[in-house]
Short mmCIF file of C-alpha atoms in Angstrom, two decimals:
data_model
loop_
_atom_site.label_atom_id
_atom_site.label_comp_id
_atom_site.label_asym_id
_atom_site.label_seq_id
_atom_site.Cartn_x
_atom_site.Cartn_y
_atom_site.Cartn_z
CA MET G 177 -56.38 19.41 -61.39
CA GLU G 178 -53.40 21.56 -62.14
CA ASN G 179 -50.37 20.96 -59.95
CA THR G 180 -49.66 24.20 -58.06
CA PHE G 181 -46.64 22.94 -56.12
CA PRO G 182 -43.27 24.22 -57.35
CA SER G 183 -40.95 21.70 -58.87
CA LEU G 184 -38.25 20.39 -56.56
CA PRO G 185 -34.60 21.10 -57.41
CA HIS G 186 -33.74 17.47 -58.17
CA LYS G 187 -30.08 18.11 -58.89
CA GLU G 188 -29.53 20.03 -55.67
CA VAL G 189 -31.32 17.39 -53.59
CA LEU G 190 -29.31 14.60 -55.13
CA SER G 191 -26.04 16.42 -54.71
CA SER G 192 -26.57 17.47 -51.08
CA PRO G 193 -25.86 13.97 -49.62
CA ASN G 194 -22.62 13.91 -51.58
CA LYS G 195 -21.71 17.31 -50.16
CA ARG G 196 -22.46 16.09 -46.65
CA LEU G 197 -20.39 12.96 -47.28
CA ARG G 198 -17.42 14.98 -48.50
CA PHE G 199 -17.69 17.26 -45.46
CA SER G 200 -17.71 14.29 -43.06
CA GLN G 201 -14.67 12.88 -44.78
CA ARG G 202 -12.81 16.15 -44.37
CA LYS G 203 -13.77 16.59 -40.73
CA PRO G 204 -10.82 14.64 -39.18
CA TRP G 205 -8.38 16.63 -41.32
CA THR G 206 -10.07 19.85 -40.27
CA ARG G 207 -9.72 18.91 -36.61
CA LEU G 208 -6.08 17.96 -37.18
CA LEU G 209 -5.38 21.33 -38.80
CA ILE G 210 -7.03 23.14 -35.90
CA LYS G 211 -4.86 21.23 -33.43
CA LEU G 212 -1.71 21.90 -35.44
CA SER G 213 -2.56 25.58 -35.73
CA GLY G 214 -2.14 26.11 -31.98
CA LEU G 215 1.24 24.35 -32.03
CA SER G 216 2.29 26.36 -35.09
CA ILE G 217 1.41 29.65 -33.38
CA LEU G 218 3.46 28.63 -30.33
CA LEU G 219 6.49 27.72 -32.47
CA LEU G 220 6.14 30.91 -34.50
CA ALA G 221 6.00 33.06 -31.36
CA TRP G 222 8.99 31.20 -29.94
CA GLY G 223 10.96 31.72 -33.14
CA LEU G 224 10.08 35.43 -33.33
CA ILE G 225 10.99 36.12 -29.70
CA THR G 226 14.38 34.46 -30.04
CA GLY G 227 15.08 35.50 -33.64
CA LEU G 228 14.40 39.20 -33.07
CA GLY G 229 16.75 39.27 -30.09
CA TYR G 230 14.23 39.94 -27.32
CA VAL G 231 16.04 37.31 -25.22
CA VAL G 232 19.61 36.04 -25.38
CA PRO G 233 20.18 32.40 -26.42
CA ALA G 234 21.57 31.57 -22.98
CA GLN G 235 18.15 32.37 -21.52
CA LEU G 236 15.99 30.89 -24.27
CA PRO G 237 17.49 29.08 -27.29
CA GLY G 238 15.55 29.18 -30.55
CA PRO G 239 13.50 26.27 -31.91
CA LEU G 240 16.21 25.27 -34.42
CA ALA G 241 18.97 25.23 -31.80
CA THR G 242 16.78 23.14 -29.48
CA LEU G 243 15.91 20.77 -32.34
CA GLN G 244 19.61 20.35 -33.17
CA THR G 245 20.38 19.47 -29.55
CA MET G 246 17.50 16.98 -29.46
CA THR G 247 18.63 15.40 -32.74
CA HIS G 248 22.18 15.05 -31.46
CA MET G 249 20.98 13.44 -28.22
CA LEU G 250 18.79 11.03 -30.19
CA GLN G 251 21.68 10.06 -32.43
CA ASP G 252 24.05 9.30 -29.56
CA GLY G 253 21.27 7.46 -27.68
CA SER G 254 21.46 9.52 -24.50
CA LEU G 255 17.93 10.93 -24.80
CA VAL G 256 16.46 7.45 -25.29
CA LEU G 257 18.35 6.21 -22.22
CA HIS G 258 17.08 9.09 -20.07
CA ALA G 259 13.51 8.67 -21.34
CA ALA G 260 13.51 4.91 -20.73
CA SER G 261 14.80 5.39 -17.17
CA SER G 262 12.11 7.98 -16.41
CA LEU G 263 9.34 5.87 -17.95
CA LYS G 264 10.38 2.92 -15.80
CA ARG G 265 10.07 5.05 -12.66
CA VAL G 266 6.78 6.65 -13.75
CA PHE G 267 5.06 3.38 -14.60
CA SER G 268 6.43 1.61 -11.52
CA GLY G 269 5.15 4.35 -9.23
CA PHE G 270 1.81 4.68 -11.02
CA LEU G 271 1.10 0.92 -11.03
CA VAL G 272 1.89 0.59 -7.32
CA ALA G 273 -0.33 3.59 -6.57
CA PHE G 274 -3.14 2.09 -8.68
CA ALA G 275 -2.79 -1.32 -7.00
CA ILE G 276 -3.27 0.37 -3.60
CA ALA G 277 -5.91 2.91 -4.64
CA LEU G 278 -8.22 0.49 -6.50
CA PRO G 279 -9.21 -1.86 -3.64
CA LEU G 280 -9.17 0.96 -1.09
CA GLY G 281 -11.33 3.14 -3.34
CA LEU G 282 -13.78 0.29 -3.90
CA MET G 283 -14.12 -0.21 -0.13
CA LEU G 284 -14.46 3.49 0.64
CA GLY G 285 -16.99 4.00 -2.14
CA SER G 286 -19.10 1.08 -0.95
CA SER G 287 -19.13 1.95 2.78
CA ARG G 288 -20.25 5.33 4.09
CA LEU G 289 -19.03 4.42 7.59
CA LEU G 290 -15.52 3.56 6.36
CA ARG G 291 -15.48 6.68 4.20
CA ASP G 292 -16.33 8.92 7.16
CA ALA G 293 -13.59 7.27 9.24
CA ILE G 294 -10.82 7.51 6.62
CA ASN G 295 -11.64 10.87 4.98
CA PRO G 296 -10.10 13.06 7.75
CA VAL G 297 -6.77 11.23 7.35
CA LEU G 298 -6.90 11.57 3.56
CA GLU G 299 -7.78 15.25 3.70
CA LEU G 300 -4.90 15.82 6.14
CA LEU G 301 -2.32 14.13 3.89
CA ARG G 302 -3.63 15.16 0.47
CA PRO G 303 -2.59 18.87 0.56
CA ILE G 304 1.02 18.00 1.47
CA PRO G 305 3.17 18.35 -1.69
CA PRO G 306 4.92 15.12 -2.73
CA LEU G 307 8.28 16.91 -2.90
CA ALA G 308 8.00 17.67 0.81
CA PHE G 309 8.62 13.96 1.45
CA ILE G 310 11.98 13.87 -0.34
CA SER G 311 13.95 14.14 2.92
CA LEU G 312 11.88 11.42 4.57
CA ALA G 313 12.13 9.21 1.48
CA ILE G 314 15.93 9.42 1.62
CA LEU G 315 15.92 8.79 5.38
CA TRP G 316 13.59 5.79 5.19
CA LEU G 317 14.49 4.24 1.81
CA GLY G 318 18.00 5.48 1.10
CA ILE G 319 19.03 6.83 -2.29
CA ASP G 320 18.14 3.84 -4.47
CA GLU G 321 15.26 3.57 -6.96
CA TRP G 322 12.49 3.05 -4.40
CA SER G 323 13.10 6.42 -2.80
CA LYS G 324 12.43 8.04 -6.19
CA ILE G 325 9.48 5.80 -6.98
CA SER G 326 7.91 6.46 -3.57
CA ILE G 327 7.52 10.17 -4.43
CA ILE G 328 5.69 9.22 -7.63
CA ILE G 329 3.50 6.74 -5.72
CA TYR G 330 2.46 9.41 -3.26
CA GLY G 331 1.68 11.96 -5.99
CA SER G 332 -0.36 9.51 -8.10
CA PHE G 333 -2.24 7.89 -5.22
CA PHE G 334 -4.67 10.63 -4.22
CA PRO G 335 -6.12 11.48 -7.68
CA LEU G 336 -6.67 7.77 -8.25
CA LEU G 337 -8.24 7.12 -4.85
CA LEU G 338 -10.56 10.15 -4.84
CA ASN G 339 -11.91 9.49 -8.33
CA ILE G 340 -12.39 5.75 -7.75
CA THR G 341 -14.16 6.44 -4.45
CA GLY G 342 -16.33 9.13 -6.02
CA GLY G 343 -17.26 6.92 -8.96
CA ILE G 344 -18.37 4.05 -6.72
CA SER G 345 -20.25 6.21 -4.21
CA GLN G 346 -22.13 8.22 -6.84
CA VAL G 347 -23.78 5.29 -8.63
CA GLU G 348 -27.51 5.97 -9.04
CA PRO G 349 -29.53 3.90 -6.51
CA VAL G 350 -32.28 3.43 -9.11
CA HIS G 351 -29.85 1.40 -11.25
CA ILE G 352 -29.04 -0.87 -8.32
CA ARG G 353 -32.74 -1.34 -7.47
CA ALA G 354 -33.54 -2.13 -11.09
CA ALA G 355 -30.87 -4.86 -11.11
CA GLN G 356 -32.19 -6.22 -7.81
CA SER G 357 -35.73 -6.36 -9.19
CA LEU G 358 -34.40 -8.49 -12.06
CA GLY G 359 -32.92 -10.98 -9.61
CA ALA G 360 -29.27 -9.96 -9.84
CA ARG G 361 -27.01 -11.00 -6.98
CA LYS G 362 -24.71 -8.63 -5.05
CA LEU G 363 -21.61 -9.69 -6.98
CA GLN G 364 -23.42 -9.31 -10.29
CA ILE G 365 -24.69 -5.87 -9.30
CA PHE G 366 -21.21 -4.81 -8.25
CA CYS G 367 -19.51 -6.06 -11.43
CA HIS G 368 -22.14 -5.14 -14.03
CA VAL G 369 -23.78 -2.04 -12.51
CA THR G 370 -21.53 -0.36 -9.94
CA LEU G 371 -18.16 -0.85 -11.63
CA ARG G 372 -19.54 -0.06 -15.06
CA ALA G 373 -21.11 3.18 -13.87
CA ALA G 374 -17.88 4.16 -12.08
CA ILE G 375 -15.60 3.67 -15.12
CA PRO G 376 -15.82 7.36 -16.28
CA ASN G 377 -14.60 8.58 -12.89
CA MET G 378 -11.92 5.90 -12.81
CA MET G 379 -10.59 7.00 -16.19
CA ILE G 380 -10.45 10.60 -14.96
CA GLY G 381 -8.47 9.35 -11.97
CA ILE G 382 -6.08 7.42 -14.22
CA ARG G 383 -5.44 10.49 -16.38
CA SER G 384 -4.97 12.74 -13.35
CA GLY G 385 -2.76 10.20 -11.58
CA MET G 386 -0.55 9.77 -14.63
CA GLY G 387 -0.24 13.53 -14.92
CA MET G 388 0.81 13.79 -11.28
CA ALA G 389 3.35 11.00 -11.84
CA PHE G 390 5.10 13.10 -14.48
CA ILE G 391 4.87 16.22 -12.30
CA CYS G 392 6.61 14.34 -9.48
CA LEU G 393 9.18 12.81 -11.83
CA VAL G 394 11.55 15.79 -11.99
CA GLY G 395 11.53 16.26 -8.23
CA SER G 396 11.97 12.54 -7.52
CA GLU G 397 15.06 12.41 -9.73
CA LEU G 398 16.71 14.98 -7.49
CA ILE G 399 17.50 12.01 -5.20
CA ALA G 400 20.98 10.94 -6.33
CA ALA G 401 19.91 10.13 -9.89
CA ASN G 402 22.43 9.78 -12.69
CA GLU G 403 19.94 9.24 -15.50
CA GLY G 404 16.38 10.25 -16.34
CA LEU G 405 14.65 13.25 -17.87
CA GLY G 406 14.49 15.00 -14.51
CA PHE G 407 18.21 14.45 -14.10
CA LEU G 408 18.74 15.77 -17.63
CA ILE G 409 16.88 18.98 -16.75
CA GLN G 410 18.75 19.41 -13.48
CA GLU G 411 22.13 18.81 -15.15
CA GLY G 412 21.30 21.36 -17.83
CA ARG G 413 20.36 23.89 -15.14
CA TYR G 414 23.62 23.42 -13.23
CA MET G 415 25.74 23.62 -16.41
CA PHE G 416 23.76 26.54 -17.92
CA LYS G 417 22.71 24.40 -20.91
CA THR G 418 19.28 25.88 -21.49
CA ASP G 419 18.82 23.89 -24.71
CA GLN G 420 19.28 20.65 -22.73
CA VAL G 421 16.70 21.83 -20.20
CA LEU G 422 14.22 22.50 -23.01
CA VAL G 423 14.92 19.13 -24.61
CA GLY G 424 14.07 17.39 -21.33
CA MET G 425 10.90 19.43 -20.89
CA ILE G 426 9.75 18.87 -24.48
CA THR G 427 10.43 15.13 -24.23
CA ILE G 428 8.30 14.88 -21.09
CA GLY G 429 5.53 16.77 -22.87
CA ILE G 430 5.65 14.51 -25.94
CA ILE G 431 5.65 11.32 -23.88
CA GLY G 432 2.81 12.62 -21.70
CA TYR G 433 0.79 13.56 -24.78
CA PHE G 434 1.00 10.07 -26.29
CA ILE G 435 0.27 8.36 -22.98
CA ASN G 436 -2.83 10.56 -22.59
CA LEU G 437 -3.80 9.66 -26.17
CA VAL G 438 -3.62 5.96 -25.31
CA ILE G 439 -5.71 6.48 -22.16
CA THR G 440 -8.40 8.47 -24.00
CA THR G 441 -8.55 5.80 -26.72
CA LEU G 442 -8.97 3.11 -24.05
CA GLU G 443 -11.67 5.24 -22.44
CA LYS G 444 -13.61 5.42 -25.71
CA ILE G 445 -13.41 1.64 -26.07
CA LEU G 446 -14.58 0.99 -22.52
CA LEU G 447 -17.35 3.61 -22.71
CA ARG G 448 -18.63 2.84 -26.21
CA TRP G 449 -22.00 2.00 -24.60
CA LYS G 450 -22.51 5.64 -23.58
#
């Protein structure tokens, strides 16, 4: 019988996997270019606005002038000193907030009765801005480091607590019953089912809490600070050094970006089972 089927394009079929392979190899570079394109547009717009004279340098220095100031501060070590001081305060405040929020969130997420009793207090305190407590922090703790760190603790605490509580309370009951039917004990269910299911919410809380820590940083360093990125910004504002203000802001953004990158990488490792 004569074969009526058309011949297959062998060369095209053989070459298509190679094309797909080359495309998959280029994909990370493509994503990197897309990310850099947004930053490039921002820098270009910044350079055009300042270069064409739409604003005076005292109001907004150009990218090159800001880069020169940052380079000078890196060379004399002052920027590193300010960044290290701010990072110490941020991590101290965040870790204390996490140490308080984790056990409290686990208890609130596991007990509906406790959650109903504590929620009104949390909802009363949560809308109060952290900077509103600056006066009380000075009155209660003086002007040393803990008065600054306490503002960061307060700002980081609520995103951590709410997300930990939500993650624990929203675990699917069918998963718990399935573990019980297999003979798992309460501690095993809590460690291997409840905590594991709550990790995505916990990671969201960690990212939000770290973001709030940096937001509170500038305000907390208003309390008699003589070093730190918030102090650097405030000093630049008082002395009309707009380039110094921008250097402090950019440094906070860069540090925050890399900390978020570390957290998202950790999240991918912990949630590789998803």
